[in-house]
mmCIF file of C-alpha atoms and ligand atoms in Angstrom:
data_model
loop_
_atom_site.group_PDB
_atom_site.id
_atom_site.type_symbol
_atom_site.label_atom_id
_atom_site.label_comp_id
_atom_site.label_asym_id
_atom_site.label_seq_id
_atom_site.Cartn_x
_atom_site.Cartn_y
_atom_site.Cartn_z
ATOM 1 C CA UNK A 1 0.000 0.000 0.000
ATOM 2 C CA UNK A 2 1.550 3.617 -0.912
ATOM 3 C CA UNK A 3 1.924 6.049 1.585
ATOM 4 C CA UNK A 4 -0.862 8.336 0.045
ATOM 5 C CA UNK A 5 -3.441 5.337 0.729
ATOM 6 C CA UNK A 6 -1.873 4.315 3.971
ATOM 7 C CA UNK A 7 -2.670 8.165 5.223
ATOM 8 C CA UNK A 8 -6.317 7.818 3.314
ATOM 9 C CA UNK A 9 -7.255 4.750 5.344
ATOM 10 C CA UNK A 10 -6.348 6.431 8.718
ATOM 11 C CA UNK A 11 -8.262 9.252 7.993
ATOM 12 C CA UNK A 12 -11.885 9.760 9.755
ATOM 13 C CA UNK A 13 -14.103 10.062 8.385
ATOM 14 C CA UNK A 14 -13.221 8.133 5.188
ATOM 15 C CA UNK A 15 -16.246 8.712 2.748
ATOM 16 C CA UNK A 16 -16.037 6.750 -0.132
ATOM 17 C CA UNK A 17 -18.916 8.308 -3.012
ATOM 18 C CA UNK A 18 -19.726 6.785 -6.607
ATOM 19 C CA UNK A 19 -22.432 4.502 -7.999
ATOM 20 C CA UNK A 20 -24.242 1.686 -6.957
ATOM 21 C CA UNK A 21 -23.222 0.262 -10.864
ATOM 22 C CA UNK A 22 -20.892 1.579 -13.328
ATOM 23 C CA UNK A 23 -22.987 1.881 -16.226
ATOM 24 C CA UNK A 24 -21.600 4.191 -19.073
ATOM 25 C CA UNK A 25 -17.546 5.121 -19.098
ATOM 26 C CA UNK A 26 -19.329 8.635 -19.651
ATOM 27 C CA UNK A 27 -21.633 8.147 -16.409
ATOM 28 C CA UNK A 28 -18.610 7.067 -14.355
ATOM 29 C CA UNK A 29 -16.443 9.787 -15.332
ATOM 30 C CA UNK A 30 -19.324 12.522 -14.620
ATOM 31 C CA UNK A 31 -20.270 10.906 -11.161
ATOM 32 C CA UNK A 32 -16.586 10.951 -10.446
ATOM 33 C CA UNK A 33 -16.035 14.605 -11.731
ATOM 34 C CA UNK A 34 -18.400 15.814 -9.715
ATOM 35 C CA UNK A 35 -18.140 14.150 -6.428
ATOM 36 C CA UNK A 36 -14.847 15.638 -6.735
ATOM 37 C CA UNK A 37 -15.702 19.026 -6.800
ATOM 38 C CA UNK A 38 -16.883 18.705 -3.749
ATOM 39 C CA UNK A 39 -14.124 18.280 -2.490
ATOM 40 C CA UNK A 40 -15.466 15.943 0.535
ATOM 41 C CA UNK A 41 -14.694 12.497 -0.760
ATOM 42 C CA UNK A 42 -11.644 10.298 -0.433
ATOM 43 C CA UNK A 43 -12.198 7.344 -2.659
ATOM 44 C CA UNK A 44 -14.581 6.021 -5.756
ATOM 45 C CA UNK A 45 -16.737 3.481 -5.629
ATOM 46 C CA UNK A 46 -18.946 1.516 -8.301
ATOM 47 C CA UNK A 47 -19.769 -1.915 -8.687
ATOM 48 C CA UNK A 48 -18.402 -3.334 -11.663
ATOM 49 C CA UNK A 49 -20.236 -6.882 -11.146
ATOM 50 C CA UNK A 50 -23.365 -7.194 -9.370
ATOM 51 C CA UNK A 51 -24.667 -9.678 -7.270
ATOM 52 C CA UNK A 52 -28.760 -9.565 -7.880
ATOM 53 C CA UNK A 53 -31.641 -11.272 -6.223
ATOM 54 C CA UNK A 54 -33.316 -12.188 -9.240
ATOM 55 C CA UNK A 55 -31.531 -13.015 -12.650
ATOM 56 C CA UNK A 56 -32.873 -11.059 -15.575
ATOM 57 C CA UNK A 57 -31.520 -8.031 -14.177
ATOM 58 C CA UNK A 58 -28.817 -5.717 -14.709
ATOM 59 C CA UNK A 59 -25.868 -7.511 -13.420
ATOM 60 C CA UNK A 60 -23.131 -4.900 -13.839
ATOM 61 C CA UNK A 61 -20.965 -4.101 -16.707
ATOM 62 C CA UNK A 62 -18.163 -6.837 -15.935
ATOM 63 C CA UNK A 63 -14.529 -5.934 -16.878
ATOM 64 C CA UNK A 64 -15.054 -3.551 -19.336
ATOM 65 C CA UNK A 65 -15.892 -1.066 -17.079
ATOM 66 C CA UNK A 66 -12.747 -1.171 -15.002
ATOM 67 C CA UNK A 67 -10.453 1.133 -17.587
ATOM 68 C CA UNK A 68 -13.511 4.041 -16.812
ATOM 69 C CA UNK A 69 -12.631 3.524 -13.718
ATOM 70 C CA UNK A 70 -9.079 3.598 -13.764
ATOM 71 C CA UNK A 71 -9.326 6.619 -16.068
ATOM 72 C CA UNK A 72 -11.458 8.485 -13.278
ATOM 73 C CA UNK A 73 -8.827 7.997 -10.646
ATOM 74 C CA UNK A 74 -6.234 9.266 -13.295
ATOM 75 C CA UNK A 75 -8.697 12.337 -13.589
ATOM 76 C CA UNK A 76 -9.582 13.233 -9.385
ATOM 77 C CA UNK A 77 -6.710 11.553 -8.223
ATOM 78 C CA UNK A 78 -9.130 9.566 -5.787
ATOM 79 C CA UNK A 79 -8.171 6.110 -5.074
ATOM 80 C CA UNK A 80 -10.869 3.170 -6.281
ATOM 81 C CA UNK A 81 -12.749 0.306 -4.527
ATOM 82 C CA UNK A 82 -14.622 -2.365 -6.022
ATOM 83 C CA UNK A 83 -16.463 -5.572 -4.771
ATOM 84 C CA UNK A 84 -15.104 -8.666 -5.721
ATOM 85 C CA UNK A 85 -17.053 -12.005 -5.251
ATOM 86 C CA UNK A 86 -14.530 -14.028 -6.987
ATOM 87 C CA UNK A 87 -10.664 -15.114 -7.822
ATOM 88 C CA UNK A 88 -11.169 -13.835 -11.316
ATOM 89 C CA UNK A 89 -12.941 -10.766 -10.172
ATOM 90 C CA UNK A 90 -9.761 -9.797 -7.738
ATOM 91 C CA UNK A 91 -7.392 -10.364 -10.845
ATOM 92 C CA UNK A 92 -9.180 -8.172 -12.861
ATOM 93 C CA UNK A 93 -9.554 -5.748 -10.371
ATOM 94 C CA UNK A 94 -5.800 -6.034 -9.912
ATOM 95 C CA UNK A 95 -4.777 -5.292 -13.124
ATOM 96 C CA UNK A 96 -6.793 -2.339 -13.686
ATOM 97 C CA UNK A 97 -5.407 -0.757 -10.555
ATOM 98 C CA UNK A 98 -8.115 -0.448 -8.085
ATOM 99 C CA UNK A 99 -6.745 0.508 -5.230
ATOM 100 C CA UNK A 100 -9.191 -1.045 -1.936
ATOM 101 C CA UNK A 101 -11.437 -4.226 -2.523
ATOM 102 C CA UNK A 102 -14.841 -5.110 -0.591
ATOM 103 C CA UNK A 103 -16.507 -8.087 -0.195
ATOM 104 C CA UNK A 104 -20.540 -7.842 -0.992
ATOM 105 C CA UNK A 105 -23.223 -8.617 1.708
ATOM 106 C CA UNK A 106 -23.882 -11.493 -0.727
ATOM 107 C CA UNK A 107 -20.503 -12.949 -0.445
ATOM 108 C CA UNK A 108 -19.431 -12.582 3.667
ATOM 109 C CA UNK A 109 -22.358 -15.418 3.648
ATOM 110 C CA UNK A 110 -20.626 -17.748 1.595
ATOM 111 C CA UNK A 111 -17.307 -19.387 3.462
ATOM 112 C CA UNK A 112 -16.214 -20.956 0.147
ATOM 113 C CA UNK A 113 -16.485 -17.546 -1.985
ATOM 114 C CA UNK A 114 -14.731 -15.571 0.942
ATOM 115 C CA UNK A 115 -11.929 -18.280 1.052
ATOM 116 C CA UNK A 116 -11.592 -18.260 -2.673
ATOM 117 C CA UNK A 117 -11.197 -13.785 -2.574
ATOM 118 C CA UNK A 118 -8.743 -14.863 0.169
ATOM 119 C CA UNK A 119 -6.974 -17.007 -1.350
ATOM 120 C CA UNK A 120 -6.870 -14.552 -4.220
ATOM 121 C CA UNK A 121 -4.909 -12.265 -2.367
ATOM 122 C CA UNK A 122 -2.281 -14.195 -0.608
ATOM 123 C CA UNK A 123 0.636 -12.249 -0.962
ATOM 124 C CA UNK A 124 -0.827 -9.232 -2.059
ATOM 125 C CA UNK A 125 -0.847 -5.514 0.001
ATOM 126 C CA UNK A 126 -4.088 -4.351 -1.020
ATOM 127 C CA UNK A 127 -6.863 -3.440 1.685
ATOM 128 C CA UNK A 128 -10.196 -5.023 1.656
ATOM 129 C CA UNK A 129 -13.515 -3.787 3.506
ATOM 130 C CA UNK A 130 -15.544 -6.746 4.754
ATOM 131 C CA UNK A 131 -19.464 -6.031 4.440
ATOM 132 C CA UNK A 132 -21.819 -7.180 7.161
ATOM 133 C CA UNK A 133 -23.647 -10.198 5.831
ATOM 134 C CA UNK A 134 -27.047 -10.002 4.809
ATOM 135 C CA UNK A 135 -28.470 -11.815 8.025
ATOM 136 C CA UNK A 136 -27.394 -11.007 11.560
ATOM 137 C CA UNK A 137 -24.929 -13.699 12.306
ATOM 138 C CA UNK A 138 -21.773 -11.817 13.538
ATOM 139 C CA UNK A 139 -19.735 -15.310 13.485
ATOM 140 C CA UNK A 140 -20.044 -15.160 9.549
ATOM 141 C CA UNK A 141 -18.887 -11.202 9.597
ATOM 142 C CA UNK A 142 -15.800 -12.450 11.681
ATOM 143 C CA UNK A 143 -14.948 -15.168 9.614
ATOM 144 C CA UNK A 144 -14.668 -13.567 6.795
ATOM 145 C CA UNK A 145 -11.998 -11.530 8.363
ATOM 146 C CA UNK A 146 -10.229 -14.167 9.799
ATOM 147 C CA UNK A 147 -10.010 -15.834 6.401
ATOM 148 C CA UNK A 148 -8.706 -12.463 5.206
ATOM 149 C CA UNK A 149 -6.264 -12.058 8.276
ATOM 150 C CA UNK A 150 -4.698 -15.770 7.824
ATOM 151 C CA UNK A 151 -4.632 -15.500 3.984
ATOM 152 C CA UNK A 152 -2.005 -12.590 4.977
ATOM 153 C CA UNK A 153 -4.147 -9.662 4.447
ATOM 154 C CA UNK A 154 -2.952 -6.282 6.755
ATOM 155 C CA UNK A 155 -5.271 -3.512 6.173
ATOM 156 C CA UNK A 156 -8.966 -5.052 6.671
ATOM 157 C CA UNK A 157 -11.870 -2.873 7.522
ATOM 158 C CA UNK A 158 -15.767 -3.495 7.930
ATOM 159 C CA UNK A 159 -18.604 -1.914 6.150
ATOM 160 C CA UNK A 160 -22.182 -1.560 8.106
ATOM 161 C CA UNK A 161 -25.187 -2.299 5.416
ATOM 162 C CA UNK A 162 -27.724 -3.110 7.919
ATOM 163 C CA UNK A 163 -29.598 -6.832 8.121
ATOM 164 C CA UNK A 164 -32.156 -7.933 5.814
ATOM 165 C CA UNK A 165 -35.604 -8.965 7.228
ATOM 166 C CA UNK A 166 -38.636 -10.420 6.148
ATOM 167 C CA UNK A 167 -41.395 -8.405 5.339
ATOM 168 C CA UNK A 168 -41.854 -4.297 4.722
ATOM 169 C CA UNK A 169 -40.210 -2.545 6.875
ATOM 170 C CA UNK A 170 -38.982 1.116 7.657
ATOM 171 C CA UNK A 171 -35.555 -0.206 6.509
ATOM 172 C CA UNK A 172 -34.192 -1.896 3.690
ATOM 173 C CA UNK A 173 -31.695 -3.580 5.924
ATOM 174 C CA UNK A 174 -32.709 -3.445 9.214
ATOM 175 C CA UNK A 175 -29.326 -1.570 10.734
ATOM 176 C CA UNK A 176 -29.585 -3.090 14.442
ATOM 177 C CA UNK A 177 -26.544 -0.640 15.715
ATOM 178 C CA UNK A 178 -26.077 -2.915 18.419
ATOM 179 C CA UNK A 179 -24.381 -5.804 15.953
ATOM 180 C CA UNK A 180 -21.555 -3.499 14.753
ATOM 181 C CA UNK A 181 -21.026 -1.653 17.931
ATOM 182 C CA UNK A 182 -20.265 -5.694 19.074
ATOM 183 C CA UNK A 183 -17.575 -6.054 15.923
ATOM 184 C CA UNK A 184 -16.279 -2.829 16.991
ATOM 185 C CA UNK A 185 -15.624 -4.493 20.090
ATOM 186 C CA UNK A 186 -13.895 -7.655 19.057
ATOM 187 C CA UNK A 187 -12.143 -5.476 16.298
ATOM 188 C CA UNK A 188 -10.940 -2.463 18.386
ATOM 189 C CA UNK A 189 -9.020 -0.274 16.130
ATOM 190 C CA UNK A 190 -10.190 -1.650 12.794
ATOM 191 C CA UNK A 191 -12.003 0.550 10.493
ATOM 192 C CA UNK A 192 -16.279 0.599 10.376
ATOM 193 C CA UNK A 193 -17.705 2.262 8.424
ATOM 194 C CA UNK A 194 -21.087 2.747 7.823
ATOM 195 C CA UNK A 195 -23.184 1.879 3.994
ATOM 196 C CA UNK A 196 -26.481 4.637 4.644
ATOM 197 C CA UNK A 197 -27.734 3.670 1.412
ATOM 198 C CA UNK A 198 -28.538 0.119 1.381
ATOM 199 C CA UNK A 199 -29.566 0.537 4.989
ATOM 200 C CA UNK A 200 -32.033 2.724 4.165
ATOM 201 C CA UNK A 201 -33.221 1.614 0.307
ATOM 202 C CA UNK A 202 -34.504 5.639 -0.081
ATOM 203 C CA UNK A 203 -33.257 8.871 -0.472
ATOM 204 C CA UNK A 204 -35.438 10.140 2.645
ATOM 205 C CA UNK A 205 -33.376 8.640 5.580
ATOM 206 C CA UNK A 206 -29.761 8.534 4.282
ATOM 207 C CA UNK A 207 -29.087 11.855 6.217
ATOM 208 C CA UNK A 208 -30.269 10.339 9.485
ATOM 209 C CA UNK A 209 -28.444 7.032 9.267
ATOM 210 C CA UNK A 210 -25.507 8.705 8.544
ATOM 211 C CA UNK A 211 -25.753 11.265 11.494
ATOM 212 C CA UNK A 212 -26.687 8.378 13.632
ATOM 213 C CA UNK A 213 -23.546 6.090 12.484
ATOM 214 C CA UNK A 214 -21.357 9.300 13.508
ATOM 215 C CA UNK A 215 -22.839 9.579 16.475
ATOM 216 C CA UNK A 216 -22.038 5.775 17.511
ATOM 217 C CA UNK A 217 -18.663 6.546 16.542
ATOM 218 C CA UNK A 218 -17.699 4.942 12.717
ATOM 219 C CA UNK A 219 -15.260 6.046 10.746
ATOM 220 C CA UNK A 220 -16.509 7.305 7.598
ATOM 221 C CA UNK A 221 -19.492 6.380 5.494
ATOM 222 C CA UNK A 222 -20.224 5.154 2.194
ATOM 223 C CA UNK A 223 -22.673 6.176 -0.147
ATOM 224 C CA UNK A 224 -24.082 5.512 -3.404
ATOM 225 C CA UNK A 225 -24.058 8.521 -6.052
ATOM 226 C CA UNK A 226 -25.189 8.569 -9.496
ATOM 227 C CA UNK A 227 -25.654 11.675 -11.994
ATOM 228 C CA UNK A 228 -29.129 10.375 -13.202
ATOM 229 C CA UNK A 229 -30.693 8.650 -9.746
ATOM 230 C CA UNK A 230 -33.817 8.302 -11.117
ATOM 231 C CA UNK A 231 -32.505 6.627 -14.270
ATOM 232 C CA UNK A 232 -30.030 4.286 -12.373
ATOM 233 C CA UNK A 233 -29.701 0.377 -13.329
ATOM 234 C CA UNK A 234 -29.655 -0.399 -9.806
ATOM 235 C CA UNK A 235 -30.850 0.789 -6.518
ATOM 236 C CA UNK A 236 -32.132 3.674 -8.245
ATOM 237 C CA UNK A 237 -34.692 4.724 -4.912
ATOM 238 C CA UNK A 238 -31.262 5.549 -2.762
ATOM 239 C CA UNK A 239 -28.935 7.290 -5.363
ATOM 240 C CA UNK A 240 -28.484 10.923 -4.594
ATOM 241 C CA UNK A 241 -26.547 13.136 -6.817
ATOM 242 C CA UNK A 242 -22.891 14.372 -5.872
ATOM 243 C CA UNK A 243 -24.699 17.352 -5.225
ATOM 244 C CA UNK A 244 -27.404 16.325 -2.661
ATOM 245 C CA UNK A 245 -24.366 14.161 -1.226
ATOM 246 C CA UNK A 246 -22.704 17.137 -0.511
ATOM 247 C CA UNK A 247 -25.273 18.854 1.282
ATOM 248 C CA UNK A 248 -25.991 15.331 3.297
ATOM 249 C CA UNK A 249 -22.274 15.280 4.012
ATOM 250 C CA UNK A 250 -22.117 19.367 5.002
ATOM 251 C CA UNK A 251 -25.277 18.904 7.655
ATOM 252 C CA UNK A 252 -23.627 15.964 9.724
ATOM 253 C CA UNK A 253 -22.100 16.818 12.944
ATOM 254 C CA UNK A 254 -19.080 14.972 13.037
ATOM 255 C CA UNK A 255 -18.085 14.451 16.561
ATOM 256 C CA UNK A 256 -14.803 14.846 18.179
ATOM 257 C CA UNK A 257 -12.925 13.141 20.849
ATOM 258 C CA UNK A 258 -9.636 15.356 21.313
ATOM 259 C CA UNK A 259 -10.039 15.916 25.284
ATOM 260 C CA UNK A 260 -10.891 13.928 28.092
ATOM 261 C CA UNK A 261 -13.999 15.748 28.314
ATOM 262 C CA UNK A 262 -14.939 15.162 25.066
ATOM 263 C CA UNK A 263 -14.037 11.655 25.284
ATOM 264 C CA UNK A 264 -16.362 11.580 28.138
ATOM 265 C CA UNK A 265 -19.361 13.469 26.175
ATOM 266 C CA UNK A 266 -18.797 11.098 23.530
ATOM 267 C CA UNK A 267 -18.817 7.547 25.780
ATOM 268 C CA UNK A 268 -22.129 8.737 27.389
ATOM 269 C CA UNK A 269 -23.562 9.639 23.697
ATOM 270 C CA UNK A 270 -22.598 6.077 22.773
ATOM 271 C CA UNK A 271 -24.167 4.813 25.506
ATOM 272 C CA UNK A 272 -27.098 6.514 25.650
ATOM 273 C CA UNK A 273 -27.762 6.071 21.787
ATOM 274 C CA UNK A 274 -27.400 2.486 22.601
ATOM 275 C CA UNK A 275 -30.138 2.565 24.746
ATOM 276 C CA UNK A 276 -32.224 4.476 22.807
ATOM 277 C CA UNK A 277 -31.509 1.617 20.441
ATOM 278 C CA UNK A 278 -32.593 -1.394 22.599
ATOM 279 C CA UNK A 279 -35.743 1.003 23.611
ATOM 280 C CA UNK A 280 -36.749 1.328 20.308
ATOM 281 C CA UNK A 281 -36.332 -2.267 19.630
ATOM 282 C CA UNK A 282 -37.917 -3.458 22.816
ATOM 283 C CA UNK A 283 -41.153 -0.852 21.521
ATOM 284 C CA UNK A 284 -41.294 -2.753 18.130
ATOM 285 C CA UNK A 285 -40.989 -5.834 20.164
ATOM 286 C CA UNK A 286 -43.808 -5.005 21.866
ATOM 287 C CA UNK A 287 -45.777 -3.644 19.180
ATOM 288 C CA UNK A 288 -45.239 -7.143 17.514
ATOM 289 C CA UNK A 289 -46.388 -8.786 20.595
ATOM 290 C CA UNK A 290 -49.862 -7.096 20.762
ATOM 291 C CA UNK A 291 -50.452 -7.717 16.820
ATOM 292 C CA UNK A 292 -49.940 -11.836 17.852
ATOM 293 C CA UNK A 293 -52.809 -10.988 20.936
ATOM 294 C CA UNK A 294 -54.983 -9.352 18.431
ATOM 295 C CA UNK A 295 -55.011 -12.639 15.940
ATOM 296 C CA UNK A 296 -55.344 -15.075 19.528
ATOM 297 C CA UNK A 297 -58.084 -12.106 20.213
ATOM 298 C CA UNK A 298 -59.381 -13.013 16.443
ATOM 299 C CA UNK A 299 -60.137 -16.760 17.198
ATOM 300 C CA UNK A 300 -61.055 -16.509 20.286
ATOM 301 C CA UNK A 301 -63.994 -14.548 19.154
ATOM 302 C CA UNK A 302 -64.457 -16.967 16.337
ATOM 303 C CA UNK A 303 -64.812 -19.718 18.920
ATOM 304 C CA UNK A 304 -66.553 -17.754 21.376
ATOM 305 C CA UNK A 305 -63.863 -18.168 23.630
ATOM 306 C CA UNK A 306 -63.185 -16.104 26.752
ATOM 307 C CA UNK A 307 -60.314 -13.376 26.691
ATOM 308 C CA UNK A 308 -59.042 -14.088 29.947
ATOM 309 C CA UNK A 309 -57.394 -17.327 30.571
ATOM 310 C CA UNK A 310 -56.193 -18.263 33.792
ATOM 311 C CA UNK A 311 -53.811 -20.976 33.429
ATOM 312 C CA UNK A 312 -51.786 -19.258 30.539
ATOM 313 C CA UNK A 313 -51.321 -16.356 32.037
ATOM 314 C CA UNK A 314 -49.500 -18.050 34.853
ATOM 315 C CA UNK A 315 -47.518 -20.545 32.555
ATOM 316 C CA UNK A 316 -46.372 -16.985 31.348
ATOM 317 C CA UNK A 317 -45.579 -15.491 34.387
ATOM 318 C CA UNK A 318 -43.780 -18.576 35.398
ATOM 319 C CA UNK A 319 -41.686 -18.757 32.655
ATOM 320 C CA UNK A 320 -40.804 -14.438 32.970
ATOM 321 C CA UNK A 321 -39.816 -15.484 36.144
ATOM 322 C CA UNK A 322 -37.006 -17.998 35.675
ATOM 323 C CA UNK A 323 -35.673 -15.962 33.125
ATOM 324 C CA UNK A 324 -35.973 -12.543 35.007
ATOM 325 C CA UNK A 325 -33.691 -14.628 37.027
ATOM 326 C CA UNK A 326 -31.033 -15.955 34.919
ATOM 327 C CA UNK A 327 -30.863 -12.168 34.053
ATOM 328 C CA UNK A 328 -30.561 -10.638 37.202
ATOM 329 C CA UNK A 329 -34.211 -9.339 36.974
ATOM 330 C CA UNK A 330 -36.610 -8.959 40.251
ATOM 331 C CA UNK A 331 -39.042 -10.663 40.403
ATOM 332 C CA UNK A 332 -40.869 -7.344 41.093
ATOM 333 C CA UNK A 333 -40.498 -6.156 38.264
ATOM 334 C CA UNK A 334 -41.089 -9.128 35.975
ATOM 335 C CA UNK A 335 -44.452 -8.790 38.197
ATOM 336 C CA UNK A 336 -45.232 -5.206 36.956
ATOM 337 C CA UNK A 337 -44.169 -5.362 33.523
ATOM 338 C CA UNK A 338 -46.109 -8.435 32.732
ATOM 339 C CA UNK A 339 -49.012 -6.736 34.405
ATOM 340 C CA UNK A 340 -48.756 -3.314 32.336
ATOM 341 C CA UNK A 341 -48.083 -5.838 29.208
ATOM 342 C CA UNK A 342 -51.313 -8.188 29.864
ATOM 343 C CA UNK A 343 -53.279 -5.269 30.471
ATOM 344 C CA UNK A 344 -52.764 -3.941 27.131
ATOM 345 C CA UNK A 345 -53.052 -7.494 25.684
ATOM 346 C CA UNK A 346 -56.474 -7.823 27.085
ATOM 347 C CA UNK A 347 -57.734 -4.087 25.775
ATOM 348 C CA UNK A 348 -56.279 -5.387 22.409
ATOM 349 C CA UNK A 349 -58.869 -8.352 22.579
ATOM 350 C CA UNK A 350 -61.435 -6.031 24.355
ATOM 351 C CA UNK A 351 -61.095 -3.604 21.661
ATOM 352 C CA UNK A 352 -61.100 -7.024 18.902
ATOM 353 C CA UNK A 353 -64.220 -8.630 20.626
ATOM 354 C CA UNK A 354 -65.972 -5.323 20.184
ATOM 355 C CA UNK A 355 -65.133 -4.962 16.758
HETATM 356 C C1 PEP B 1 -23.435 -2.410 -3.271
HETATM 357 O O1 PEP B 1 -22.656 -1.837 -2.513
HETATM 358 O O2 PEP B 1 -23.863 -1.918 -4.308
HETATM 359 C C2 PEP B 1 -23.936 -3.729 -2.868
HETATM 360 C C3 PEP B 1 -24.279 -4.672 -3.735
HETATM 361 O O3 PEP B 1 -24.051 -3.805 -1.551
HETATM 362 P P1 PEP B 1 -24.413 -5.023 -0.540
HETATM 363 O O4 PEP B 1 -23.374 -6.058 -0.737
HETATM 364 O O5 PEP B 1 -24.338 -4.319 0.772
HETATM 365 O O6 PEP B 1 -25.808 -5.456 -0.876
HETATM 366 MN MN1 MN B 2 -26.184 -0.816 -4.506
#
């Protein structure tokens, strides 16, 4: 690694801008221009092959689209990253000078395409940031790095794009903070970074997710740009414009932790953002538990069944209370919480018998 990229990859916050696909040399060059000119990014990104749900669909421009690339660094003087799922793809990649490699959501989940990257790169001093995978199973995240540490691999970093989920939800990828803060953990010192835009799968919360990755501490962010969102081959509904990008980038509060004070401030803001976290998560927990009360409310008034059921609810408590115990919980207040939670169970049902 050159000394230019050695200083990039220390620097926070790293933001890496570009497309979610290279699509046109012209469209590359133009994103790259002007992400440039403003003067806030530190490396290119675009995804030369593209891993897609479905097949029928754009699956990046392959190999021809690496010279645009190269030809864009020659023109900002930005270093490159690409993801590569493959032995073939880090070759190519190689050769047409691209300066950090990541590994796709797609890939962390498959040991046998993360050993064959690795093996790839055995013996070669090139960087590579690891992407969470697409479900929440940290082990997988951290064995992808492993694979990458014993292949011989120095500068490794880890890119947050949230967790995917069944159903509709607010999120794309469900970003469950709590995950990375963990890898940050078992990883102190490595680079995290966080991916706003497949987290969030719009343009609306990308400013948010940012602010809130900066607030929990990562070290840069990156974010798909494309001159045309709208007209985008892929993941057109979270492509900004270099322009809105810069804007997005100029509203953040990046925090600092110079002082012992400040050090302080930001320790308590971690802490307290991680409780906010589990808060929210308990509330959609919550939430979730009510909607499976209002189906048992559903056939119980099918069956003309009474609401209130004796023996369950104490199988319930029972059961609260030998795990409030394992986990250091009173049994006080296993007592009041399951009586504030049945007692909005039962004016779900109420509500549902009425209906
Ligand atoms: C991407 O960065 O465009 C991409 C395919 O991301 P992920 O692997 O996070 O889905
Ligand atoms: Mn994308």
């Amino acid at each position: 690694m050159n000394e230019k990229l050695r200083r990039l990859w220390e620097k926070r916050p790293l933001i890496i801008s570009g497309p979610c696909s290279a699509e046109t040399e012209e469209q590359v060059l133009e994103t790259s221009r002007r992400l440039a000119a403003t003067g806030r990014i530190d490396m290119l990104r675009a995804g030369i092959w593209k891993p897609r749900t479905k097949p029928g669909q754009f699956e990046g421009v392959g190999t021809k689209g690496l010279p645009w690339l190269l030809q864009a660094k020659k023109m900002t003087g930005l270093p490159t990253t690409v993801e590569v799922a493959t032995a073939k793809h880090v070759q190519d990649a190689l050769q047409f000078e691209v300066d950090v490699l990541w590994i796709g959501a797609r890939t962390t989940v498959n040991p046998f395409s993360v050993q064959e990257v690795a093996d790839a790169l055995r013996g070669v001093d090139i960087p590579v940031l690891v992407k969470n995978p697409i479900n929440p199973d940290l082990e997988l995240w951290s064995g992808a790095i492993e694979r990458l540490q014993k292949a011989g691999v120095q500068q490794i970093g880890m890119i947050h794009r949230g967790f995917s989920s069944y159903g509709n939800t607010e999120y794309r990828n469900a970003p469950m903070w709590h995950l990375p803060i963990e890898m940050k953990r078992r990883y102190p010192g490595m680079l995290l970074i966080c991916d706003p835009s497949h987290i969030s799968g719009n343009r609306i919360l990308l400013q948010q997710v940012s602010q809130k990755s900066i607030d929990l501490d990562f070290g840069g962010l990156m974010i798909e740009s494309h001159i045309d969102p709208d007209n985008a081959w892929s993941d057109a509904k979270q492509q900004i414009t270099p322009e809105r990008l810069d804007e997005i980038l100029k509203a953040l509060t990046w925090r600092r932790k110079d002082t012992t004070e400040a050090e302080f401030i930001s320790a308590l803001a971690h802490l307290r953002e991680q409780i906010n976290q589990v808060d929210d998560e308990l509330l959609t927990l919550i939430g979730q538990r009510m909607k499976l009360a209002d189906k048992i409310g559903i056939y119980k008034r099918e069956n003309n069944i009474t609401i209130l059921q004796t023996n369950r609810w104490n199988d319930i408590l029972e059961r609260a209370y030998d795990k409030g115990e394992q986990l250091g919980l009173s049994k006080e207040f296993i007592t009041r919480y399951f009586d504030a939670v049945h007692l909005e169970s039962i004016n779900h049902q109420n509500k549902i018998m009425n209906d």
